[in-house]
Coordinates of C-alpha atoms in Angstrom, one line a residue:
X1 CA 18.8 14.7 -4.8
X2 CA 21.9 15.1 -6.6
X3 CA 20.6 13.4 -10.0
X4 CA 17.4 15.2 -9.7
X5 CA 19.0 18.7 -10.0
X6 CA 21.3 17.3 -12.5
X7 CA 18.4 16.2 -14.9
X8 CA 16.3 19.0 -14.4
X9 CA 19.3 21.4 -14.8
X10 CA 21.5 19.7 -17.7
X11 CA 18.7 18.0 -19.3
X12 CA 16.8 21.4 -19.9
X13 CA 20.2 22.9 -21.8
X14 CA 19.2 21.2 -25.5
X15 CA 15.5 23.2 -24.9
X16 CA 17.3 25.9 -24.3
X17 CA 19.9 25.8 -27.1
X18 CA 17.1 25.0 -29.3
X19 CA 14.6 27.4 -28.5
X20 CA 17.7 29.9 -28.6
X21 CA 18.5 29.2 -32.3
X22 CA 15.0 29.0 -33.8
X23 CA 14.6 32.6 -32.1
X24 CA 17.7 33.5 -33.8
X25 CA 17.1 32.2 -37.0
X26 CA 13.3 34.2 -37.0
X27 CA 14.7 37.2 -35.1
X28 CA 18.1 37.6 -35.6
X29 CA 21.0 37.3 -33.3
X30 CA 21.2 41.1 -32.0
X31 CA 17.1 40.9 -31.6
X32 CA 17.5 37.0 -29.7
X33 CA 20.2 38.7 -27.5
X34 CA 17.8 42.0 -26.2
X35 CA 15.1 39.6 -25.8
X36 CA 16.6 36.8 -23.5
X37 CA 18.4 39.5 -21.4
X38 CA 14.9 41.3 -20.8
X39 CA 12.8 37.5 -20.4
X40 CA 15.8 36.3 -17.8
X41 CA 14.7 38.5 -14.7
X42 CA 11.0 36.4 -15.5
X43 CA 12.9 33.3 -13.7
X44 CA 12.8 35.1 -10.3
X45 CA 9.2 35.6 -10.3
X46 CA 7.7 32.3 -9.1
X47 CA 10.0 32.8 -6.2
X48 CA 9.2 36.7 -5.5
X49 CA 5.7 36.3 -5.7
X50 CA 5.1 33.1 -3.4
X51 CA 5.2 32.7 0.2
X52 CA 8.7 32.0 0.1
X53 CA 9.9 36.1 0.4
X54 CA 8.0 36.4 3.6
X55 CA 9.9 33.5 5.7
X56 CA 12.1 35.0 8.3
X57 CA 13.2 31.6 10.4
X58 CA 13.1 28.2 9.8
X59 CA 10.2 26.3 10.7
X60 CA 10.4 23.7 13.3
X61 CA 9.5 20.8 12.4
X62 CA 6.7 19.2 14.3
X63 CA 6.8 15.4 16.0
X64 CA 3.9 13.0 16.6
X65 CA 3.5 11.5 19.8
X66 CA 3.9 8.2 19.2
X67 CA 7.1 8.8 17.6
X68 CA 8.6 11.3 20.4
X69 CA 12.0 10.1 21.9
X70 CA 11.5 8.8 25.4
X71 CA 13.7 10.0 28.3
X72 CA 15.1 6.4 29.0
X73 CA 18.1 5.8 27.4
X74 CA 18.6 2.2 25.0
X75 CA 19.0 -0.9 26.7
X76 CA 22.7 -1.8 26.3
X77 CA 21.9 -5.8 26.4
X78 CA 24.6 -8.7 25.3
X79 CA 26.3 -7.4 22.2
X80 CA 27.7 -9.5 20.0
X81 CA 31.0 -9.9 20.0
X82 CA 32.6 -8.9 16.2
X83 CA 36.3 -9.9 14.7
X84 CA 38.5 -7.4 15.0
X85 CA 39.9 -7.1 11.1
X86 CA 43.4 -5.6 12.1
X87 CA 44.0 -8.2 14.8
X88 CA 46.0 -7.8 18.0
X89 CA 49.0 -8.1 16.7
X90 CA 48.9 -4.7 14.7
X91 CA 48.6 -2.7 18.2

């Protein structure tokens, strides 16, 4: 999830850059400035105008029968037995 974010974010900053200076070079700088600082407040919209603004609580998430827990705890059975990497004589 990490990566993803990382891409989407970091990877979009040449765009960016370059969609910034060709709107400087055609505007100008003071022009470029007035019009990013009125376009930014755009980037909220997908999220003010979905269904996401109405959500008060989480949703629980909802489990199929077959793969409900069942009341009876895990068989403990023979386990096998596994070295002990420190060895006794460290205690």
């Amino acid at each position: 999830m990490n990566a993803a974010n990382r891409f989407l974010i970091w990877g979009t900053m040449p765009l960016g850059a370059a969609a910034g200076g060709l709107l400087a070079d055609r505007l100008g700088l003071h022009d470029t400035v007035v019009v990013c600082a009125l376009a930014a407040p755009a980037c909220a919209l997908p999220v003010l105008l979905s269904p996401v603004r109405k959500v008060r609580t989480m949703p629980q998430p909802t489990a199929p029968a077959a793969t409900a827990p069942s009341a009876e705890p895990p068989s403990t059975g023979s386990q096998p037995q596994v070295a002990d990497p420190v060895g006794e004589a460290a205690r």
